[in-house]
Tab-separated table of C-alpha atoms in Angstrom:
chain	number	residue	atom	x	y	z
J	1	UNK	CA	-55.572	-16.602	0.913
J	2	UNK	CA	-51.921	-16.184	-0.427
J	3	UNK	CA	-50.000	-12.994	1.088
J	4	UNK	CA	-47.816	-11.153	-0.985
J	5	UNK	CA	-44.381	-12.004	0.428
J	6	UNK	CA	-42.689	-8.016	0.997
J	7	UNK	CA	-40.174	-7.309	-1.021
J	8	UNK	CA	-37.303	-7.387	1.112
J	9	UNK	CA	-34.079	-5.336	-0.326
J	10	UNK	CA	-30.571	-5.391	1.384
J	11	UNK	CA	-28.038	-2.829	1.865
J	12	UNK	CA	-24.746	-2.811	0.109
J	13	UNK	CA	-22.928	-3.733	3.457
J	14	UNK	CA	-25.261	-6.834	4.069
J	15	UNK	CA	-25.026	-7.604	0.075
J	16	UNK	CA	-20.972	-7.778	1.277
J	17	UNK	CA	-21.644	-9.961	4.336
J	18	UNK	CA	-24.201	-12.747	2.566
J	19	UNK	CA	-21.134	-13.530	-0.055
J	20	UNK	CA	-18.842	-13.850	2.784
J	21	UNK	CA	-21.090	-15.930	4.872
J	22	UNK	CA	-21.834	-18.179	1.386
J	23	UNK	CA	-18.378	-18.330	0.800
J	24	UNK	CA	-17.071	-19.445	5.193
J	25	UNK	CA	-19.141	-22.374	4.338
J	26	UNK	CA	-22.091	-21.803	5.816
J	27	UNK	CA	-25.326	-23.495	4.303
J	28	UNK	CA	-26.871	-21.462	1.468
J	29	UNK	CA	-30.399	-22.182	3.083
J	30	UNK	CA	-29.430	-20.648	6.199
J	31	UNK	CA	-27.327	-17.783	4.862
J	32	UNK	CA	-31.818	-17.064	3.258
J	33	UNK	CA	-33.134	-17.559	6.518
J	34	UNK	CA	-30.672	-15.418	8.346
J	35	UNK	CA	-31.468	-12.199	6.447
J	36	UNK	CA	-35.137	-13.479	4.821
J	37	UNK	CA	-34.084	-13.906	1.210
J	38	UNK	CA	-35.836	-16.590	-0.982
J	39	UNK	CA	-33.159	-18.631	-2.275
J	40	UNK	CA	-33.750	-16.513	-6.015
J	41	UNK	CA	-32.434	-13.411	-4.134
J	42	UNK	CA	-29.670	-14.841	-2.773
J	43	UNK	CA	-28.579	-16.528	-6.335
J	44	UNK	CA	-28.939	-13.475	-7.804
J	45	UNK	CA	-26.228	-11.495	-5.201
J	46	UNK	CA	-23.922	-14.857	-5.583
J	47	UNK	CA	-23.757	-14.388	-9.529
J	48	UNK	CA	-23.316	-10.795	-9.258
J	49	UNK	CA	-20.287	-11.512	-6.245
J	50	UNK	CA	-17.597	-9.386	-9.004
J	51	UNK	CA	-19.738	-6.167	-9.038
J	52	UNK	CA	-20.965	-6.313	-5.736
J	53	UNK	CA	-17.046	-6.311	-4.210
J	54	UNK	CA	-16.413	-3.794	-6.190
J	55	UNK	CA	-18.955	-1.511	-5.383
J	56	UNK	CA	-18.050	-2.028	-2.018
J	57	UNK	CA	-14.543	-1.178	-1.958
J	58	UNK	CA	-14.941	2.141	-4.059
J	59	UNK	CA	-18.505	3.315	-2.150
J	60	UNK	CA	-18.570	5.771	0.549
J	61	UNK	CA	-22.252	4.999	1.384
J	62	UNK	CA	-22.815	1.267	2.805
J	63	UNK	CA	-25.782	2.153	4.149
J	64	UNK	CA	-27.143	1.956	0.314
J	65	UNK	CA	-30.247	-0.442	-1.512
J	66	UNK	CA	-29.915	0.725	-4.614
J	67	UNK	CA	-26.972	2.478	-6.870
J	68	UNK	CA	-27.967	5.623	-7.186
J	69	UNK	CA	-25.578	6.840	-10.353
J	70	UNK	CA	-24.776	10.440	-10.613
J	71	UNK	CA	-25.261	12.757	-14.076
J	72	UNK	CA	-21.350	14.223	-13.346
J	73	UNK	CA	-19.123	11.538	-11.807
J	74	UNK	CA	-15.955	13.308	-11.866
J	75	UNK	CA	-17.476	16.246	-10.410
J	76	UNK	CA	-19.088	14.674	-7.731
J	77	UNK	CA	-15.636	13.158	-6.901
J	78	UNK	CA	-13.865	16.448	-7.050
J	79	UNK	CA	-16.723	17.743	-4.186
J	80	UNK	CA	-16.019	14.662	-2.557
J	81	UNK	CA	-12.129	14.173	-2.083
J	82	UNK	CA	-12.277	18.324	-1.413
J	83	UNK	CA	-15.484	17.957	1.395
J	84	UNK	CA	-13.075	15.348	2.687
J	85	UNK	CA	-9.818	17.238	2.997
J	86	UNK	CA	-12.357	20.026	5.145
J	87	UNK	CA	-13.514	17.056	7.537
J	88	UNK	CA	-10.031	16.023	8.433
J	89	UNK	CA	-9.058	19.139	9.158
J	90	UNK	CA	-12.346	19.618	11.182
J	91	UNK	CA	-13.677	22.714	9.054
J	92	UNK	CA	-17.742	23.059	8.644
J	93	UNK	CA	-19.169	23.077	5.936
J	94	UNK	CA	-22.508	24.065	5.141
J	95	UNK	CA	-25.240	23.005	1.895
J	96	UNK	CA	-24.792	26.227	0.304
J	97	UNK	CA	-20.834	26.684	1.000
J	98	UNK	CA	-21.519	22.535	-0.726
J	99	UNK	CA	-23.506	24.311	-3.288
J	100	UNK	CA	-21.390	27.152	-4.320
J	101	UNK	CA	-17.953	24.610	-4.128
J	102	UNK	CA	-20.252	22.556	-6.882
J	103	UNK	CA	-20.376	25.141	-9.521
J	104	UNK	CA	-16.921	26.180	-9.222
J	105	UNK	CA	-15.676	22.944	-9.788
J	106	UNK	CA	-18.714	22.508	-13.136
J	107	UNK	CA	-17.350	25.199	-14.559
J	108	UNK	CA	-13.629	23.901	-14.066
J	109	UNK	CA	-14.201	20.863	-15.618
J	110	UNK	CA	-16.377	22.540	-18.544
J	111	UNK	CA	-20.130	21.213	-17.437
J	112	UNK	CA	-22.456	23.746	-18.640
J	113	UNK	CA	-26.000	22.525	-17.985
J	114	UNK	CA	-24.891	21.649	-14.026
J	115	UNK	CA	-27.405	23.288	-11.926
J	116	UNK	CA	-26.490	22.870	-8.030
J	117	UNK	CA	-30.257	22.638	-6.821
J	118	UNK	CA	-31.747	22.004	-3.577
J	119	UNK	CA	-32.567	18.474	-4.853
J	120	UNK	CA	-29.422	17.904	-6.081
J	121	UNK	CA	-27.833	18.644	-3.021
J	122	UNK	CA	-30.380	16.366	-0.947
J	123	UNK	CA	-29.417	13.509	-3.656
J	124	UNK	CA	-25.654	14.479	-3.424
J	125	UNK	CA	-25.830	13.984	0.847
J	126	UNK	CA	-28.180	10.275	0.454
J	127	UNK	CA	-24.954	9.229	-2.358
J	128	UNK	CA	-21.871	10.001	-0.140
J	129	UNK	CA	-23.557	9.786	2.893
J	130	UNK	CA	-21.436	12.839	4.370
J	131	UNK	CA	-21.097	12.804	7.909
J	132	UNK	CA	-19.681	15.954	9.992
J	133	UNK	CA	-17.193	14.944	12.377
J	134	UNK	CA	-13.792	15.462	13.997
J	135	UNK	CA	-11.755	12.789	12.430
J	136	UNK	CA	-8.289	13.058	14.583
J	137	UNK	CA	-6.508	15.616	17.156
J	138	UNK	CA	-3.176	17.157	17.811
J	139	UNK	CA	-1.199	18.107	20.852
J	140	UNK	CA	1.865	21.189	20.858
J	141	UNK	CA	3.946	17.420	22.016
J	142	UNK	CA	4.300	14.305	23.956
J	143	UNK	CA	2.063	13.358	26.749
J	144	UNK	CA	4.073	11.444	29.291
J	145	UNK	CA	1.042	10.988	31.224
J	146	UNK	CA	-1.202	9.953	27.483
J	147	UNK	CA	2.155	7.575	26.917
J	148	UNK	CA	1.585	5.876	30.524
J	149	UNK	CA	-1.959	5.339	29.631
J	150	UNK	CA	-1.496	4.029	26.944
J	151	UNK	CA	0.694	0.986	27.354
J	152	UNK	CA	-1.547	0.798	30.095
J	153	UNK	CA	-4.670	0.228	27.467
J	154	UNK	CA	-2.535	-1.625	25.634
J	155	UNK	CA	-2.041	-4.473	27.753
J	156	UNK	CA	-5.711	-5.061	28.071
J	157	UNK	CA	-5.566	-5.191	24.365
J	158	UNK	CA	-3.440	-7.467	23.886
J	159	UNK	CA	-4.644	-10.211	26.001
J	160	UNK	CA	-6.887	-11.275	23.336
J	161	UNK	CA	-4.819	-11.540	20.502
J	162	UNK	CA	-1.312	-13.634	20.075
J	163	UNK	CA	1.611	-11.691	19.887
J	164	UNK	CA	1.801	-12.364	15.672
J	165	UNK	CA	-1.380	-11.751	15.087
J	166	UNK	CA	-0.905	-7.536	16.600
J	167	UNK	CA	0.435	-5.736	13.509
J	168	UNK	CA	1.948	-1.799	12.963
J	169	UNK	CA	1.320	0.065	9.871
J	170	UNK	CA	2.875	3.818	9.114
J	171	UNK	CA	4.252	5.570	6.037
J	172	UNK	CA	7.518	6.594	5.220
J	173	UNK	CA	9.041	9.457	1.898
J	174	UNK	CA	11.783	7.916	-0.024
J	175	UNK	CA	13.879	9.589	-1.947
J	176	UNK	CA	14.899	6.671	-4.065
J	177	UNK	CA	16.466	7.865	-6.848
J	178	UNK	CA	18.630	10.338	-4.465
J	179	UNK	CA	22.498	9.205	-5.056
J	180	UNK	CA	25.182	9.631	-2.471
J	181	UNK	CA	26.534	12.944	-4.128
J	182	UNK	CA	23.176	14.459	-4.325
J	183	UNK	CA	22.400	13.939	-0.528
J	184	UNK	CA	22.758	17.715	0.925
J	185	UNK	CA	20.328	18.855	-2.321
J	186	UNK	CA	17.719	15.935	-1.209
J	187	UNK	CA	18.397	16.769	2.766
J	188	UNK	CA	16.906	20.072	2.737
J	189	UNK	CA	13.435	19.268	0.877
J	190	UNK	CA	11.418	18.864	3.659
J	191	UNK	CA	7.945	20.299	1.829
J	192	UNK	CA	4.917	18.496	-0.283
J	193	UNK	CA	6.453	19.381	-3.254
J	194	UNK	CA	9.310	20.985	-5.186
J	195	UNK	CA	12.380	19.724	-7.227
J	196	UNK	CA	12.617	16.594	-6.252
J	197	UNK	CA	9.357	16.254	-6.161
J	198	UNK	CA	9.138	13.472	-8.881
J	199	UNK	CA	11.446	11.050	-7.259
J	200	UNK	CA	10.147	10.333	-4.546
J	201	UNK	CA	7.604	7.328	-2.966
J	202	UNK	CA	5.802	7.184	-0.277
J	203	UNK	CA	6.188	3.231	1.567
J	204	UNK	CA	3.396	1.415	3.685
J	205	UNK	CA	4.933	-0.793	6.151
J	206	UNK	CA	3.099	-3.227	7.961
J	207	UNK	CA	4.640	-5.969	10.162
J	208	UNK	CA	3.991	-7.941	13.547
J	209	UNK	CA	5.450	-7.719	16.882
J	210	UNK	CA	6.780	-10.531	16.415
J	211	UNK	CA	8.864	-9.514	13.029
J	212	UNK	CA	7.492	-13.189	11.971
J	213	UNK	CA	5.603	-11.426	9.246
J	214	UNK	CA	6.152	-9.088	7.268
J	215	UNK	CA	2.892	-7.816	5.148
J	216	UNK	CA	3.476	-6.837	0.700
J	217	UNK	CA	4.818	-3.121	0.899
J	218	UNK	CA	2.374	-0.240	-0.598
J	219	UNK	CA	4.584	1.583	-2.694
J	220	UNK	CA	2.786	4.788	-4.430
J	221	UNK	CA	4.252	6.778	-7.127
J	222	UNK	CA	3.291	9.585	-9.203
J	223	UNK	CA	1.985	7.822	-12.442
J	224	UNK	CA	-0.127	5.089	-13.083
J	225	UNK	CA	1.719	3.466	-15.328
J	226	UNK	CA	5.447	3.824	-15.494
J	227	UNK	CA	7.046	3.435	-18.996
J	228	UNK	CA	9.831	1.235	-17.411
J	229	UNK	CA	6.517	-1.615	-16.091
J	230	UNK	CA	5.662	-2.681	-19.643
J	231	UNK	CA	5.568	-6.311	-20.509
J	232	UNK	CA	5.781	-6.342	-16.802
J	233	UNK	CA	2.754	-8.791	-15.407
J	234	UNK	CA	4.078	-9.096	-11.697
J	235	UNK	CA	5.889	-7.132	-9.450
J	236	UNK	CA	6.985	-8.089	-5.696
J	237	UNK	CA	5.127	-5.050	-3.734
J	238	UNK	CA	1.221	-3.389	-4.572
J	239	UNK	CA	1.783	-0.159	-6.528
J	240	UNK	CA	-0.966	2.597	-6.185
J	241	UNK	CA	-0.143	6.438	-7.425
J	242	UNK	CA	-1.291	9.957	-7.549
J	243	UNK	CA	-0.347	13.553	-8.770
J	244	UNK	CA	1.455	14.025	-5.343
J	245	UNK	CA	2.546	9.957	-4.510
J	246	UNK	CA	0.890	10.528	-1.057
J	247	UNK	CA	-0.777	8.208	0.411
J	248	UNK	CA	-4.937	9.154	0.348
J	249	UNK	CA	-8.172	8.167	3.093
J	250	UNK	CA	-9.089	6.001	-0.952
J	251	UNK	CA	-5.748	4.019	-1.409
J	252	UNK	CA	-5.864	3.456	3.004
J	253	UNK	CA	-9.262	2.460	2.757
J	254	UNK	CA	-8.287	-0.501	-0.159
J	255	UNK	CA	-5.699	-1.652	1.554
J	256	UNK	CA	-7.573	-2.093	4.656
J	257	UNK	CA	-9.499	-4.676	2.488
J	258	UNK	CA	-7.033	-6.230	1.320
J	259	UNK	CA	-5.766	-6.941	4.519
J	260	UNK	CA	-9.170	-8.148	6.086
J	261	UNK	CA	-9.790	-10.193	3.114
J	262	UNK	CA	-5.957	-12.101	3.727
J	263	UNK	CA	-7.246	-12.275	7.208
J	264	UNK	CA	-10.571	-13.923	6.419
J	265	UNK	CA	-8.973	-16.217	3.991
J	266	UNK	CA	-6.156	-17.398	6.953
J	267	UNK	CA	-9.305	-17.758	9.227
J	268	UNK	CA	-7.356	-14.907	11.410
J	269	UNK	CA	-8.407	-12.174	13.801
J	270	UNK	CA	-5.659	-9.571	14.004
J	271	UNK	CA	-4.933	-6.284	16.091
J	272	UNK	CA	-3.951	-3.555	13.389
J	273	UNK	CA	-2.019	-0.373	15.401
J	274	UNK	CA	-2.231	2.758	12.868
J	275	UNK	CA	-1.638	6.656	13.917
J	276	UNK	CA	-4.515	9.409	13.346
J	277	UNK	CA	-3.388	11.346	10.439
J	278	UNK	CA	-5.835	12.641	7.865
J	279	UNK	CA	-4.999	9.541	5.135
J	280	UNK	CA	-6.382	6.924	7.820
J	281	UNK	CA	-9.628	8.337	8.456
J	282	UNK	CA	-11.819	6.616	6.610
J	283	UNK	CA	-12.179	2.830	8.476
J	284	UNK	CA	-14.360	0.737	6.018
J	285	UNK	CA	-16.081	-2.545	8.184
J	286	UNK	CA	-13.557	-4.683	8.953
J	287	UNK	CA	-14.366	-8.895	9.605
J	288	UNK	CA	-10.550	-9.631	10.608
J	289	UNK	CA	-8.824	-6.713	11.708
J	290	UNK	CA	-9.816	-4.615	14.777
J	291	UNK	CA	-8.292	-0.872	14.010
J	292	UNK	CA	-7.140	1.311	16.744
J	293	UNK	CA	-5.579	4.511	16.395
J	294	UNK	CA	-2.708	5.626	18.691
J	295	UNK	CA	-3.366	8.325	21.185
J	296	UNK	CA	-2.493	11.773	19.098
J	297	UNK	CA	0.892	13.181	18.727
J	298	UNK	CA	2.387	10.326	20.190
J	299	UNK	CA	4.171	8.221	17.700
J	300	UNK	CA	7.469	9.323	18.004
J	301	UNK	CA	6.618	7.247	21.288
J	302	UNK	CA	4.807	4.744	21.145
J	303	UNK	CA	4.551	3.485	17.682
J	304	UNK	CA	7.646	0.123	16.456
J	305	UNK	CA	8.118	1.113	13.069
J	306	UNK	CA	9.205	4.635	14.218
J	307	UNK	CA	11.402	3.450	16.778
J	308	UNK	CA	14.404	2.452	14.354
J	309	UNK	CA	12.536	-0.318	11.721
J	310	UNK	CA	11.883	2.228	9.328
J	311	UNK	CA	15.482	3.629	9.375
J	312	UNK	CA	16.523	-0.004	9.564
J	313	UNK	CA	14.786	-0.305	6.237
J	314	UNK	CA	16.347	2.837	4.535
J	315	UNK	CA	19.746	2.160	5.589
J	316	UNK	CA	19.377	-1.500	3.584
J	317	UNK	CA	17.656	0.531	0.762
J	318	UNK	CA	20.257	3.033	0.506
J	319	UNK	CA	23.057	0.257	1.080
J	320	UNK	CA	21.378	-0.922	-1.771
J	321	UNK	CA	21.955	2.065	-3.803
J	322	UNK	CA	25.257	2.436	-3.100
J	323	UNK	CA	25.990	-1.690	-4.681
J	324	UNK	CA	24.095	-0.346	-7.813
J	325	UNK	CA	26.651	2.630	-7.804
J	326	UNK	CA	29.732	0.094	-7.428
J	327	UNK	CA	27.922	-2.896	-10.535
J	328	UNK	CA	27.615	0.501	-12.911
J	329	UNK	CA	31.312	1.464	-11.957
J	330	UNK	CA	32.566	-1.752	-13.087
J	331	UNK	CA	30.723	-1.819	-16.038
J	332	UNK	CA	31.873	1.140	-17.218
J	333	UNK	CA	27.970	2.190	-17.796
J	334	UNK	CA	26.283	5.102	-16.600
J	335	UNK	CA	24.376	4.793	-13.560
J	336	UNK	CA	20.522	5.518	-13.364
J	337	UNK	CA	16.969	4.225	-11.156
J	338	UNK	CA	13.985	4.186	-12.370
J	339	UNK	CA	10.567	2.630	-10.618
J	340	UNK	CA	10.959	-0.468	-11.182
J	341	UNK	CA	14.392	-0.882	-10.177
J	342	UNK	CA	13.398	1.625	-6.636
J	343	UNK	CA	11.354	-1.672	-6.562
J	344	UNK	CA	12.740	-4.216	-6.668
J	345	UNK	CA	15.450	-2.482	-3.723
J	346	UNK	CA	12.436	-1.906	-1.552
J	347	UNK	CA	11.720	-5.271	-1.543
J	348	UNK	CA	15.047	-6.130	-0.884
J	349	UNK	CA	15.309	-3.607	1.914
J	350	UNK	CA	12.705	-4.864	3.537
J	351	UNK	CA	12.761	-8.230	3.399
J	352	UNK	CA	16.273	-7.771	5.750
J	353	UNK	CA	14.981	-6.267	8.529
J	354	UNK	CA	15.298	-9.137	10.808
J	355	UNK	CA	12.658	-10.752	13.765
J	356	UNK	CA	14.968	-8.966	16.123
J	357	UNK	CA	14.742	-5.746	14.984
J	358	UNK	CA	11.225	-5.718	14.493
J	359	UNK	CA	10.530	-7.132	17.887
J	360	UNK	CA	13.514	-5.257	20.296
J	361	UNK	CA	11.103	-1.929	18.308
J	362	UNK	CA	7.840	-3.341	19.548
J	363	UNK	CA	9.461	-4.014	23.339
J	364	UNK	CA	10.801	-0.846	23.711
J	365	UNK	CA	7.170	0.686	22.673
J	366	UNK	CA	5.632	-1.250	25.635
J	367	UNK	CA	4.570	-4.214	23.744
J	368	UNK	CA	4.941	-7.238	26.165
J	369	UNK	CA	6.825	-10.273	24.778
J	370	UNK	CA	5.179	-13.812	25.991
J	371	UNK	CA	7.873	-15.951	26.778
J	372	UNK	CA	7.477	-18.871	24.433
J	373	UNK	CA	8.340	-16.055	21.723
J	374	UNK	CA	11.468	-15.359	22.999
J	375	UNK	CA	13.661	-18.153	21.107
J	376	UNK	CA	13.911	-17.569	17.646
J	377	UNK	CA	15.296	-19.279	14.855
J	378	UNK	CA	18.767	-18.184	14.558
J	379	UNK	CA	18.978	-18.011	10.809
J	380	UNK	CA	15.955	-16.049	10.870
J	381	UNK	CA	16.894	-13.622	13.595
J	382	UNK	CA	20.305	-13.244	12.252
J	383	UNK	CA	20.649	-9.410	9.652
J	384	UNK	CA	22.494	-9.256	6.768
J	385	UNK	CA	25.880	-7.246	6.930
J	386	UNK	CA	25.416	-4.273	7.443
J	387	UNK	CA	28.794	-3.295	7.085
J	388	UNK	CA	28.861	-0.748	3.992
J	389	UNK	CA	31.983	1.392	4.397
J	390	UNK	CA	33.853	-0.691	2.338
J	391	UNK	CA	31.454	0.467	-0.632
J	392	UNK	CA	31.128	3.744	0.849
J	393	UNK	CA	34.615	4.023	0.712
J	394	UNK	CA	34.699	3.064	-3.170
J	395	UNK	CA	32.833	5.913	-3.810
J	396	UNK	CA	34.905	9.119	-4.919
J	397	UNK	CA	33.968	12.890	-3.601
J	398	UNK	CA	31.642	11.873	-1.276
J	399	UNK	CA	31.220	14.550	1.378
J	400	UNK	CA	28.711	13.102	3.467
J	401	UNK	CA	28.599	10.296	6.069
J	402	UNK	CA	26.591	7.059	5.398
J	403	UNK	CA	24.129	8.276	7.869
J	404	UNK	CA	23.041	11.579	6.362
J	405	UNK	CA	22.801	9.673	3.443
J	406	UNK	CA	20.288	6.804	4.973
J	407	UNK	CA	18.345	10.212	6.632
J	408	UNK	CA	18.245	12.766	3.836
J	409	UNK	CA	13.649	12.293	2.908
J	410	UNK	CA	13.712	11.934	7.060
J	411	UNK	CA	10.785	14.544	7.829
J	412	UNK	CA	9.633	14.448	3.991
J	413	UNK	CA	5.040	14.314	4.078
J	414	UNK	CA	3.367	11.590	3.316
J	415	UNK	CA	-0.285	12.820	3.169
J	416	UNK	CA	-1.495	16.770	2.441
J	417	UNK	CA	-4.366	18.978	1.167
J	418	UNK	CA	-4.761	18.919	-2.590
J	419	UNK	CA	-5.602	22.468	-3.989
J	420	UNK	CA	-8.529	22.183	-6.375
J	421	UNK	CA	-6.523	22.617	-9.435
J	422	UNK	CA	-4.752	18.685	-8.244
J	423	UNK	CA	-7.990	17.263	-7.555
J	424	UNK	CA	-9.394	17.867	-10.831
J	425	UNK	CA	-6.038	16.919	-12.537
J	426	UNK	CA	-6.015	13.001	-9.676
J	427	UNK	CA	-10.090	12.676	-11.148
J	428	UNK	CA	-8.717	13.067	-14.662
J	429	UNK	CA	-5.813	10.614	-13.845
J	430	UNK	CA	-8.095	8.403	-13.084
J	431	UNK	CA	-9.458	7.815	-16.730
J	432	UNK	CA	-5.544	8.492	-18.583
J	433	UNK	CA	-4.290	5.255	-19.733
J	434	UNK	CA	-1.612	6.755	-21.208
J	435	UNK	CA	0.146	8.303	-17.881
J	436	UNK	CA	4.002	7.584	-17.905
J	437	UNK	CA	6.820	8.066	-15.302
J	438	UNK	CA	7.633	11.747	-16.541
J	439	UNK	CA	11.874	10.708	-15.235
J	440	UNK	CA	11.249	7.881	-17.809
J	441	UNK	CA	9.955	10.276	-20.391
J	442	UNK	CA	13.035	12.374	-19.963
J	443	UNK	CA	16.075	9.405	-20.117
J	444	UNK	CA	14.759	7.422	-23.223
J	445	UNK	CA	18.219	5.581	-23.153
J	446	UNK	CA	17.912	1.485	-23.916
J	447	UNK	CA	19.824	0.918	-20.724
J	448	UNK	CA	16.795	2.407	-18.605
J	449	UNK	CA	14.071	-1.054	-20.409
J	450	UNK	CA	14.643	-4.467	-18.945
J	451	UNK	CA	15.389	-6.736	-21.839
J	452	UNK	CA	12.702	-9.828	-22.648
J	453	UNK	CA	14.179	-12.279	-21.055
J	454	UNK	CA	13.648	-16.437	-23.144
J	455	UNK	CA	12.561	-18.973	-21.328
J	456	UNK	CA	16.019	-20.741	-22.714
J	457	UNK	CA	17.894	-17.983	-21.398
J	458	UNK	CA	16.236	-18.181	-17.844
J	459	UNK	CA	17.082	-21.888	-17.905
J	460	UNK	CA	20.355	-21.024	-18.913
J	461	UNK	CA	20.586	-18.310	-16.029
J	462	UNK	CA	19.073	-20.891	-12.899
J	463	UNK	CA	21.553	-23.414	-14.226
J	464	UNK	CA	24.358	-21.032	-13.597
J	465	UNK	CA	23.232	-20.255	-10.103
J	466	UNK	CA	22.654	-23.472	-9.669
J	467	UNK	CA	26.357	-24.243	-9.655
J	468	UNK	CA	27.425	-21.264	-8.335
J	469	UNK	CA	25.274	-22.079	-4.772
J	470	UNK	CA	26.936	-26.108	-5.014
J	471	UNK	CA	30.255	-24.616	-4.797
J	472	UNK	CA	29.130	-22.397	-1.370
J	473	UNK	CA	29.411	-24.044	2.219
J	474	UNK	CA	26.657	-24.243	4.384
J	475	UNK	CA	23.573	-23.444	2.188
J	476	UNK	CA	20.904	-23.840	3.701
J	477	UNK	CA	18.055	-26.573	1.801
J	478	UNK	CA	15.494	-23.441	1.339
J	479	UNK	CA	18.060	-22.550	-0.945
J	480	UNK	CA	17.329	-25.406	-3.688
J	481	UNK	CA	13.757	-25.489	-2.611
J	482	UNK	CA	13.536	-21.843	-3.999
J	483	UNK	CA	15.754	-23.518	-6.957
J	484	UNK	CA	12.944	-25.716	-7.210
J	485	UNK	CA	10.529	-23.677	-7.887
J	486	UNK	CA	11.964	-21.583	-10.421
J	487	UNK	CA	12.412	-24.632	-11.800
J	488	UNK	CA	8.835	-25.374	-12.031
J	489	UNK	CA	7.910	-21.617	-13.205
J	490	UNK	CA	10.029	-22.043	-15.978
J	491	UNK	CA	8.679	-25.316	-16.972
J	492	UNK	CA	5.000	-24.581	-16.753
J	493	UNK	CA	5.760	-21.494	-19.105
J	494	UNK	CA	7.710	-23.377	-21.593
J	495	UNK	CA	4.910	-25.987	-21.424
J	496	UNK	CA	2.333	-23.244	-21.784
J	497	UNK	CA	4.200	-22.020	-25.256
J	498	UNK	CA	4.341	-25.449	-26.745
J	499	UNK	CA	0.792	-25.594	-26.547
J	500	UNK	CA	0.067	-22.481	-28.501
J	501	UNK	CA	2.240	-23.589	-31.392
J	502	UNK	CA	0.664	-24.868	-34.608
J	503	UNK	CA	1.449	-28.502	-35.330
J	504	UNK	CA	2.804	-26.432	-39.285
J	505	UNK	CA	5.289	-24.368	-36.781
J	506	UNK	CA	6.841	-27.885	-37.084
J	507	UNK	CA	7.026	-28.731	-40.406
């Protein structure tokens, strides 16, 4: 007698693990046997991989087995954002308070038919797996005993990882449009918003302890689709946006998942050390990244990025701004910096921070450096020329020192608490396809927009650059390799253009 097979339903986390197991090379029949799945169910999961991964990255409840859709998704997103802020601040939120807040949001969003019933509250909790717990603590001052205990604990953590697999990540605020003559105005803005808030980024930087691998920075601006991005398909950095240009828990969660995927593909296991700020409170299940927090209020002493890496990065960025000003002066053109200009300078500044600087900052925080890592390629360790004095002196009527210019955004907030109105704006922004950078809208000078470059013009530029390089001394082979790779890109794009032409185009 045949017995009816019991229905097997996997959680969202289990489906994600199934997909990863198949991707890693495990035989499908072994995966199916491990999870007790028939072959047809496994095939369905693999077929729906894109949808499952998208749900995994955006879901706050990875234990759910079925997708429960909310009748008012924008209201629930606002309420969930508000609840997370309360949880970050260790404020206790009861069921009646949640229902009352939901009613408030429903009125603001125009949902007259919404009722915050007990049934709705139960389903809301199930959909989002609400947990009330203390996320991070505070301390009045840096405790030396706590720092010493951490350094001892750190040594045991480092034993399980190669130095190249130990990373530190941290955010910093950047007034990307600040010019030297505006330094004093910007230097006094330590608040969350204010008149200069439209001209700021939050940048997440991450590097390993040897300095051999600097992860691609994540830049957070104010506009989802800055006008200056028009026509561009690739930029050198990752970019996200919200109304405050702040790091949020959801953005950080997405960044963690992306890093985890990268390390899974490279078959690596890494240790990631971060501070315990409120934006870091959502740590999703990770397979290749082990996240550890520094003790509360000790990052000024224990975090490598705070020991000079971020400052060196900002020094290089400000130097690029000065160089742009000098170039604009020589060309007798008005100088302005849009989001795209700032992203390019951010990329160059981060690449300019040397392995030596990074390794020394890690070492000063108690990260031991094995003997085999001590010898570096002299070319890699060499810091680009930071003598900015000649260019700085060419700028007239500057009443501040370059050091003050570098630190004009020191202490700038990178995260904070949103008001109810701001939460609604953020939720509405998700569906706003016409959102552009307000600064770019105000300045519609055609010079702010990058011209379209043809394949012919690009090839001519490469040839000019090659001729220039061939007339220089001591050029490394990697420079010619880079030119070769650029030529391949142009050749491929040219071939695609020819393939798209009709035969009648040649008659």
